[in-house]
mmCIF file of C-alpha atoms in Angstrom:
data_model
loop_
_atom_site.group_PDB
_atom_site.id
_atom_site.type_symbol
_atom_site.label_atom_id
_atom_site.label_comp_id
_atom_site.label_asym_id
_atom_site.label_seq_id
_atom_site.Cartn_x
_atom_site.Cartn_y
_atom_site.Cartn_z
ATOM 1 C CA UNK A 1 25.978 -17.950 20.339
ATOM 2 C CA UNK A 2 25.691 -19.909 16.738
ATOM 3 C CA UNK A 3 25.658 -17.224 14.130
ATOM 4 C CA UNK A 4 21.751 -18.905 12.731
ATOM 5 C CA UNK A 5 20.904 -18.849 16.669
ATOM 6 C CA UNK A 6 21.910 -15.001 16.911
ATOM 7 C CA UNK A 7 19.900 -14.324 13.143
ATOM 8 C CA UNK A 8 17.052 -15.515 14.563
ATOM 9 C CA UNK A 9 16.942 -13.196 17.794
ATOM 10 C CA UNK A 10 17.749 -10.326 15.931
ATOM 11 C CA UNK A 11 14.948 -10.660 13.493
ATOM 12 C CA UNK A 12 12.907 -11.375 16.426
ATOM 13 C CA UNK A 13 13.631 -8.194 18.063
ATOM 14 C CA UNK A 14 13.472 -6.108 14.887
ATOM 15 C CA UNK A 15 9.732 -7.484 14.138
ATOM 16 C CA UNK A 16 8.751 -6.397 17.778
ATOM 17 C CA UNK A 17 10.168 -2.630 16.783
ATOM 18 C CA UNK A 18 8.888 -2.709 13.676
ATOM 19 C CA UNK A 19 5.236 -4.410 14.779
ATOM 20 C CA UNK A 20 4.778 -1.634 17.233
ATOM 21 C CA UNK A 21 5.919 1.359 14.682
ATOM 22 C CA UNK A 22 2.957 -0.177 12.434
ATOM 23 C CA UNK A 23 0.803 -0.037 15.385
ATOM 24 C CA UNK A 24 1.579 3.630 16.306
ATOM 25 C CA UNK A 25 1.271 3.999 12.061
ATOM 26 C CA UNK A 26 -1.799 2.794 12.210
ATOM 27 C CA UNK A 27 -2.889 4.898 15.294
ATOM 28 C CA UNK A 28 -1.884 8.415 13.710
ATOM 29 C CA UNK A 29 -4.487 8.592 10.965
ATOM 30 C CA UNK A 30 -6.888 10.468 8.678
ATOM 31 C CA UNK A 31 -10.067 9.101 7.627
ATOM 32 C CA UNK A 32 -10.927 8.931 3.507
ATOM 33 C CA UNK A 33 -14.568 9.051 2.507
ATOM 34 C CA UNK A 34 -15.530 5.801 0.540
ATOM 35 C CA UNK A 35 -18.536 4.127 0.365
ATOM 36 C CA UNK A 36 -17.483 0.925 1.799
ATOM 37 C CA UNK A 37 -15.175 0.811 5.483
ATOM 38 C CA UNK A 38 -13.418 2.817 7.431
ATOM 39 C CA UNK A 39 -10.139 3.522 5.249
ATOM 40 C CA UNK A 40 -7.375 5.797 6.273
ATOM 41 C CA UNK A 41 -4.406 7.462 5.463
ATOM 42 C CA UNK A 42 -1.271 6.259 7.679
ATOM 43 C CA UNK A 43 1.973 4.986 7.964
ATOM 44 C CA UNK A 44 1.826 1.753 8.458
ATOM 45 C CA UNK A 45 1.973 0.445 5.049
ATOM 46 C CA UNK A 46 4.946 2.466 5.469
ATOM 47 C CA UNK A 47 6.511 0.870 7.835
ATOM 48 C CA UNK A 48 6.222 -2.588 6.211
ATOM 49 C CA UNK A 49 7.879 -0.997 2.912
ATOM 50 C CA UNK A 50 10.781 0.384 4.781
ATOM 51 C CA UNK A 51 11.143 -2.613 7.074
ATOM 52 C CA UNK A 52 10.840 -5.513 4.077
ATOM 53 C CA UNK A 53 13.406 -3.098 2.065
ATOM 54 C CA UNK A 54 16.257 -2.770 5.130
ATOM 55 C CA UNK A 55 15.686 -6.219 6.507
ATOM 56 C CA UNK A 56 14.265 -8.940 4.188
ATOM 57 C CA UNK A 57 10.362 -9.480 3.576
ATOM 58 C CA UNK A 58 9.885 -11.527 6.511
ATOM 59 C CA UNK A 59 10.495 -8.684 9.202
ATOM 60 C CA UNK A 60 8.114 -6.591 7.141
ATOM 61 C CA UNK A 61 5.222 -8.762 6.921
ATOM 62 C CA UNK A 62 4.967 -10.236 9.600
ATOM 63 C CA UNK A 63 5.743 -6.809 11.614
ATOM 64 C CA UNK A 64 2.646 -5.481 9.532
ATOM 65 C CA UNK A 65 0.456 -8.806 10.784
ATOM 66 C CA UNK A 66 0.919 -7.962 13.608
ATOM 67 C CA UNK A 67 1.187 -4.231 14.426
ATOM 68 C CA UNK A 68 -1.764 -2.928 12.287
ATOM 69 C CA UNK A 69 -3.550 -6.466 12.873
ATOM 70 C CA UNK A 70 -3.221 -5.324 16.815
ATOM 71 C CA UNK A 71 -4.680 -2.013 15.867
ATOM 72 C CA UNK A 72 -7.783 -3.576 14.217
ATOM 73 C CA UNK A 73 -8.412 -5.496 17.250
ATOM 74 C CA UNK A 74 -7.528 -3.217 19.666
ATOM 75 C CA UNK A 75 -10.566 -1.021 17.793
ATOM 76 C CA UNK A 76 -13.378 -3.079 17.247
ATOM 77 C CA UNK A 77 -12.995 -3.962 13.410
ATOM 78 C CA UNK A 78 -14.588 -7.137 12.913
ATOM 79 C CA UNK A 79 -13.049 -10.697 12.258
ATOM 80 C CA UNK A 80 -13.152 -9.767 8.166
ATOM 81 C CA UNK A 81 -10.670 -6.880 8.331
ATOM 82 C CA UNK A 82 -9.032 -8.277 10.944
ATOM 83 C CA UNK A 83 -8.456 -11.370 8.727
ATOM 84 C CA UNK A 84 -7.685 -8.980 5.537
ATOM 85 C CA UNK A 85 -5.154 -7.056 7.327
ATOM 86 C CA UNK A 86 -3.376 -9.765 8.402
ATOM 87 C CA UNK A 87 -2.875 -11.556 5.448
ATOM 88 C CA UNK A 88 -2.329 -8.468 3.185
ATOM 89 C CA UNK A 89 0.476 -7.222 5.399
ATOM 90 C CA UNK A 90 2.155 -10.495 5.629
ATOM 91 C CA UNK A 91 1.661 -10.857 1.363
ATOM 92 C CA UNK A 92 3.272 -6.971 1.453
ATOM 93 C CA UNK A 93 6.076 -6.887 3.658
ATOM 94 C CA UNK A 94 7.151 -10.941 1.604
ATOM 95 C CA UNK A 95 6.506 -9.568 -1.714
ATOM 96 C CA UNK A 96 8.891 -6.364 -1.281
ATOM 97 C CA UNK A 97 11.754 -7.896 0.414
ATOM 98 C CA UNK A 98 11.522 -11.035 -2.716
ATOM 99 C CA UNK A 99 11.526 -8.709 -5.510
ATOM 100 C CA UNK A 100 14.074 -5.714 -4.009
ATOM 101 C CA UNK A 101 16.726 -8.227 -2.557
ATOM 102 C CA UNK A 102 16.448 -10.129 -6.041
ATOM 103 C CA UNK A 103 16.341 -7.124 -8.719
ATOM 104 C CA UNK A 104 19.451 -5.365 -6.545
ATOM 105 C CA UNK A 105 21.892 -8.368 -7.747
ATOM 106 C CA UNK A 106 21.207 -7.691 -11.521
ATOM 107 C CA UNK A 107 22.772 -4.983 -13.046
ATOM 108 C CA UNK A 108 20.769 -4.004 -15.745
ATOM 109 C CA UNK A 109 16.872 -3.923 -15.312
ATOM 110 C CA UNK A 110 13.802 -2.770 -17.457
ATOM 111 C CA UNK A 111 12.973 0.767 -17.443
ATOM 112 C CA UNK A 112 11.117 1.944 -14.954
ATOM 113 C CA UNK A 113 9.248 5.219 -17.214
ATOM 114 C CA UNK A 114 6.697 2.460 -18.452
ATOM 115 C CA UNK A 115 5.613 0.969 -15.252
ATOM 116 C CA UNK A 116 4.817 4.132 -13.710
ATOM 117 C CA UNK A 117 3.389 5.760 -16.774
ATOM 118 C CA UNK A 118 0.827 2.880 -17.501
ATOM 119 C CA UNK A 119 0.112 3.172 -14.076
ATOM 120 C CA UNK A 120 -0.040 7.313 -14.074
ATOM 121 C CA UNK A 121 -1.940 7.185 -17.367
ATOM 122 C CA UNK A 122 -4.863 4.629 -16.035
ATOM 123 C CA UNK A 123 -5.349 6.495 -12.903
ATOM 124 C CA UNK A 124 -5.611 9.727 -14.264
ATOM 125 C CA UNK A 125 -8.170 8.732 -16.798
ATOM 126 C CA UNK A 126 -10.482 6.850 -14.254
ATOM 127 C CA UNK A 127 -10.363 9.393 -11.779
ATOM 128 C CA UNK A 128 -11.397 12.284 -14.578
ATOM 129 C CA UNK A 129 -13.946 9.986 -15.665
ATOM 130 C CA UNK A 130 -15.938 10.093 -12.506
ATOM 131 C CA UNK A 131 -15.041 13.884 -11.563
ATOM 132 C CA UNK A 132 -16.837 14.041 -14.525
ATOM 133 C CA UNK A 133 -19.512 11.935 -13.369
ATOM 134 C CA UNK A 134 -19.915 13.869 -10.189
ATOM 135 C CA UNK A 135 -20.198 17.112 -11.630
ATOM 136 C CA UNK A 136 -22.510 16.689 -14.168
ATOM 137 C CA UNK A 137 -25.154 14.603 -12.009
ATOM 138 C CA UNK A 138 -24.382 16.750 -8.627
ATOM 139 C CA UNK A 139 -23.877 13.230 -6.950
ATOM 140 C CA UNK A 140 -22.476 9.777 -7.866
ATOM 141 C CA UNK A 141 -24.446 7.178 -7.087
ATOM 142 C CA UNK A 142 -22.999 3.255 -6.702
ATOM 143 C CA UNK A 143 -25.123 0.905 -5.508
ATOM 144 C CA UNK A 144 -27.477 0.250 -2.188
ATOM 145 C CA UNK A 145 -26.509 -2.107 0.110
ATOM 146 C CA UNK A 146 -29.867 -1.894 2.380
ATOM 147 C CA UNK A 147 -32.991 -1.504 0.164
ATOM 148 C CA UNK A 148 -33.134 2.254 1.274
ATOM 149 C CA UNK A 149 -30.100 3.746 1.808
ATOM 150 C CA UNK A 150 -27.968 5.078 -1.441
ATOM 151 C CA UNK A 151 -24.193 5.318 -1.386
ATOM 152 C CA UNK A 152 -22.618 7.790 -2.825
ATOM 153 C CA UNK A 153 -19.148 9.506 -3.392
ATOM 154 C CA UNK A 154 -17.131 12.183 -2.111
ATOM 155 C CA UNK A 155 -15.354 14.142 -4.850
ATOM 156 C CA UNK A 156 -12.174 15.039 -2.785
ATOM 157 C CA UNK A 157 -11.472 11.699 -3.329
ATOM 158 C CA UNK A 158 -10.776 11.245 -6.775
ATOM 159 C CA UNK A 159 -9.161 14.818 -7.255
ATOM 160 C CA UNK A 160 -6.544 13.028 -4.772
ATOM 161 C CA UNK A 161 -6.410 9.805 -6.645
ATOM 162 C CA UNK A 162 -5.867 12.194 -10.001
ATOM 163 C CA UNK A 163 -2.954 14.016 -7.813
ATOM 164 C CA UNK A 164 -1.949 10.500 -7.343
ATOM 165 C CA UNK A 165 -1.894 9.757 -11.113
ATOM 166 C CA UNK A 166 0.378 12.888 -11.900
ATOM 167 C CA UNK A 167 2.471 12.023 -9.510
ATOM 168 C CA UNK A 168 3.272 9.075 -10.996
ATOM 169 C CA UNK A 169 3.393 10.108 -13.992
ATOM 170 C CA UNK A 170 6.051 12.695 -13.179
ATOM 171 C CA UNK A 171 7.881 9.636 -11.268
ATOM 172 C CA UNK A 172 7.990 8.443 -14.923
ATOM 173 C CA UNK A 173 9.855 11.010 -16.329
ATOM 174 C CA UNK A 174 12.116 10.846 -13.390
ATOM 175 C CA UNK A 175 12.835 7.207 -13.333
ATOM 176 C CA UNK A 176 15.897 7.210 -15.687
ATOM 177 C CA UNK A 177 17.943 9.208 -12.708
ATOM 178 C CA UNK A 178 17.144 6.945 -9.861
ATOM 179 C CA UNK A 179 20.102 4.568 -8.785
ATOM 180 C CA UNK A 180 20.070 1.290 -8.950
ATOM 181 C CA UNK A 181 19.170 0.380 -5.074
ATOM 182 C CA UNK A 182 16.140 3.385 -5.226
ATOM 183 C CA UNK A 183 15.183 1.654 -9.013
ATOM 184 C CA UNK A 184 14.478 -1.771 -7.361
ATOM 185 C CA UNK A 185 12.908 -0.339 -4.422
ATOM 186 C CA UNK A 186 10.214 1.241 -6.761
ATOM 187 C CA UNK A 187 9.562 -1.556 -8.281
ATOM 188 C CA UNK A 188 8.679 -3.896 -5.286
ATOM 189 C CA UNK A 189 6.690 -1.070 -3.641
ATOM 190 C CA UNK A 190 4.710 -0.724 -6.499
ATOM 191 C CA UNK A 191 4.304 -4.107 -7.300
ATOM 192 C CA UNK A 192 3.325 -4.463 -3.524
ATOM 193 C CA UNK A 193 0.850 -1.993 -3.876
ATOM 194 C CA UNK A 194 -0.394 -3.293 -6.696
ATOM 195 C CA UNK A 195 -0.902 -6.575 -4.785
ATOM 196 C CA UNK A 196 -2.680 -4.897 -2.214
ATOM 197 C CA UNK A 197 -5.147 -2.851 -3.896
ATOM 198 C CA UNK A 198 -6.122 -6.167 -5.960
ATOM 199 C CA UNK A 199 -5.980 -7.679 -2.070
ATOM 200 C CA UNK A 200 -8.792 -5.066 -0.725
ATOM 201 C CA UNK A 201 -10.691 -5.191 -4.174
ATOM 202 C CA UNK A 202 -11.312 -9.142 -3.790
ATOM 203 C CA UNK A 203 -12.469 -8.216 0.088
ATOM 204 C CA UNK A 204 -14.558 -5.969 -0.230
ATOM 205 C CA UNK A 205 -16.582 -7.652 -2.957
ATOM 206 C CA UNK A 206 -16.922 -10.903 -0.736
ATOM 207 C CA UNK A 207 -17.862 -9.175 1.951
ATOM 208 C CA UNK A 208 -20.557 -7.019 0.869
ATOM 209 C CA UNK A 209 -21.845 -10.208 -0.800
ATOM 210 C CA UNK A 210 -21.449 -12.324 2.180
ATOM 211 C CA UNK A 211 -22.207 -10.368 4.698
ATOM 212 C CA UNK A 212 -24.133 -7.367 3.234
ATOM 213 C CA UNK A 213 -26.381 -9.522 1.266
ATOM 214 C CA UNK A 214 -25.948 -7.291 -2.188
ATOM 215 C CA UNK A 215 -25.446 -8.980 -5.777
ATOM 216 C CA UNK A 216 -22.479 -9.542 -7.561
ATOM 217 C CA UNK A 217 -22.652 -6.543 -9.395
ATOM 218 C CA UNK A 218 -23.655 -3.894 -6.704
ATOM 219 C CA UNK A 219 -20.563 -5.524 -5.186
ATOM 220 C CA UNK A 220 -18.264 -4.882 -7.740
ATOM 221 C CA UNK A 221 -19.568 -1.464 -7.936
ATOM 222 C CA UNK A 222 -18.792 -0.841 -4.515
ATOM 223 C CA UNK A 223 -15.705 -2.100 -4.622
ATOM 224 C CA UNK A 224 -14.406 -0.504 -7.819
ATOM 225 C CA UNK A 225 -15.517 3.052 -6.319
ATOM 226 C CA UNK A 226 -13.560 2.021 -3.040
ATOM 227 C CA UNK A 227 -10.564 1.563 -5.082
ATOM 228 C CA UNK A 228 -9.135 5.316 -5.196
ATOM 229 C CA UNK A 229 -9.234 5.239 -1.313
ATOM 230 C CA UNK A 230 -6.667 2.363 -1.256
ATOM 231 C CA UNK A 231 -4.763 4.296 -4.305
ATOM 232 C CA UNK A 232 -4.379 7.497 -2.129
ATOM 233 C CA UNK A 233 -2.919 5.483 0.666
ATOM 234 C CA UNK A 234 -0.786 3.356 -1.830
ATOM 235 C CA UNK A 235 0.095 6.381 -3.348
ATOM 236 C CA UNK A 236 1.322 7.952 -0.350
ATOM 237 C CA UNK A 237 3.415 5.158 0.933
ATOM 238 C CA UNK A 238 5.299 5.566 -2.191
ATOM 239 C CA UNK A 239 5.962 8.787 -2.535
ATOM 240 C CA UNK A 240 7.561 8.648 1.137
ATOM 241 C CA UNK A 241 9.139 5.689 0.632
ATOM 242 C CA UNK A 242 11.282 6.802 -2.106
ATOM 243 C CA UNK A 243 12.097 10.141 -0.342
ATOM 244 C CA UNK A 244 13.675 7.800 2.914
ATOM 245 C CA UNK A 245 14.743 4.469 1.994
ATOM 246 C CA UNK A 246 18.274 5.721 0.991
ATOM 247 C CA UNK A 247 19.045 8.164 3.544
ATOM 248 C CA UNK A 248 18.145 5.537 5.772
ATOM 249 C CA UNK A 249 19.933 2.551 4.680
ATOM 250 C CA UNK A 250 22.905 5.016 4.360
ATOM 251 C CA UNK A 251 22.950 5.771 7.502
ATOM 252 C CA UNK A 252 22.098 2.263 9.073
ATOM 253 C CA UNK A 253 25.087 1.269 6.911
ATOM 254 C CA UNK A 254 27.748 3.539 7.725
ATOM 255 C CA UNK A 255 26.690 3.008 12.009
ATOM 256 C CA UNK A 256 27.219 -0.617 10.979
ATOM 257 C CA UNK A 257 30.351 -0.024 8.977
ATOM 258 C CA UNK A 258 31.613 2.250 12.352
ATOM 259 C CA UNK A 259 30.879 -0.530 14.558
ATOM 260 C CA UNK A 260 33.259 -2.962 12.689
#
């Protein structure tokens, strides 16, 4: 078999292991309050990370298309997030593998401290802002999407999202030890993330607008109070992502290296 021939089958059968992990990611869940969907906390996100990372951005994505874009089927979501997922995944898993397999030929690379504590430092004064919010008017509320029905937030949420912003602020002050493979790995997961979040922000405003009927500004409000509900899952797929990637590729690298 031709050596491009034999690439091509093995990336085929590593996005059909990898699309059904995200599925069964996907599957094993816990629901977040927000005021607009049905978001979650699971691994799929995960999966895509770990899978762009260890095999290029390609096997990510389009193992995230199709694994978590099977689970929104499979469970009624309508054509929207079906649509959103889809895309998203594929713009994950391609953005990771681009940026890691790139940044892991250069030697030296910007430090990592001020990424994470611009990021640390924003979440963790947004979130306090509307803890603050919440406790001095008993309730937060956004917008209305019907004419009689208010929205409001649950505070567990942003107390996560303000775990979320410690954490990466202590990330930040842990940066300088990471090695140079676990470095460039944090870097296209966040980035990633990043992408994402911005990725659900966009939706969610056109679709309360399109489909809900609300104004541009209800919508934005909406979707800027959804945003710590993405961050916690972001967040998450992080902090678990820099825990595994290395003990994994280490070991998928020395069963490799014992093989030849």
């Amino acid at each position: 078999m031709k050596t491009k021939n034999k690439k091509i089958l093995i990336n085929m059968c590593l996005i059909g292991v990898f699309s059904a992990l995200c599925y069964v990611g996907a599957l094993i869940n816990i629901p977040i309050p927000s005021p607009l969907g049905k978001p979650m906390i699971h691994l799929g996100n995960l999966i895509v990370v770990i899978a762009a990372l260890l095999f290029g951005g390609p096997v990510g994505g389009i193992s995230g298309s199709i694994g978590m874009g099977l689970y929104d089927i499979i469970n009624g979501y309508d054509i929207w997030s079906i649509t959103r997922t889809i895309i998203l995944k594929l713009v994950m898993g391609l953005i990771v593998g681009f940026i890691y397999h790139n940044l892991i030929k250069k030697e030296n690379k910007k430090p990592l401290y001020i990424l994470y504590a611009t990021g640390g430092f924003l979440t963790v004064v947004g979130a306090t802002f509307l803890i603050l919010a919440l406790l001095s008017d008993g309730e937060f509320v956004i917008s209305t999407v019907s004419k009689s029905i208010p929205i409001t937030i649950s505070w567990p949420v942003y107390v996560f999202s303000l775990i979320m912003g410690i954490f990466l602020l202590l990330v930040s002050f842990l940066s300088k030890k990471f090695s140079n493979k676990l470095q460039a790995a944090s870097i296209a997961t966040s980035i990633a993330i990043c992408v994402n979040i911005f990725g659900e922000f966009i939706y969610k405003i056109l679709k309360t607008m399109i489909v809900g009927g609300s104004d541009f500004i209800s919508s934005l409000y909406l979707a800027i109070a959804s945003i710590p509900s993405t961050l916690i899952n972001g967040g998450i797929t992080l902090c678990i992502a820099l825990l595994i990637f290395i003990p994994i590729e280490t070991a998928i690298t020395k069963k490799i290296s014992n093989r030849l």
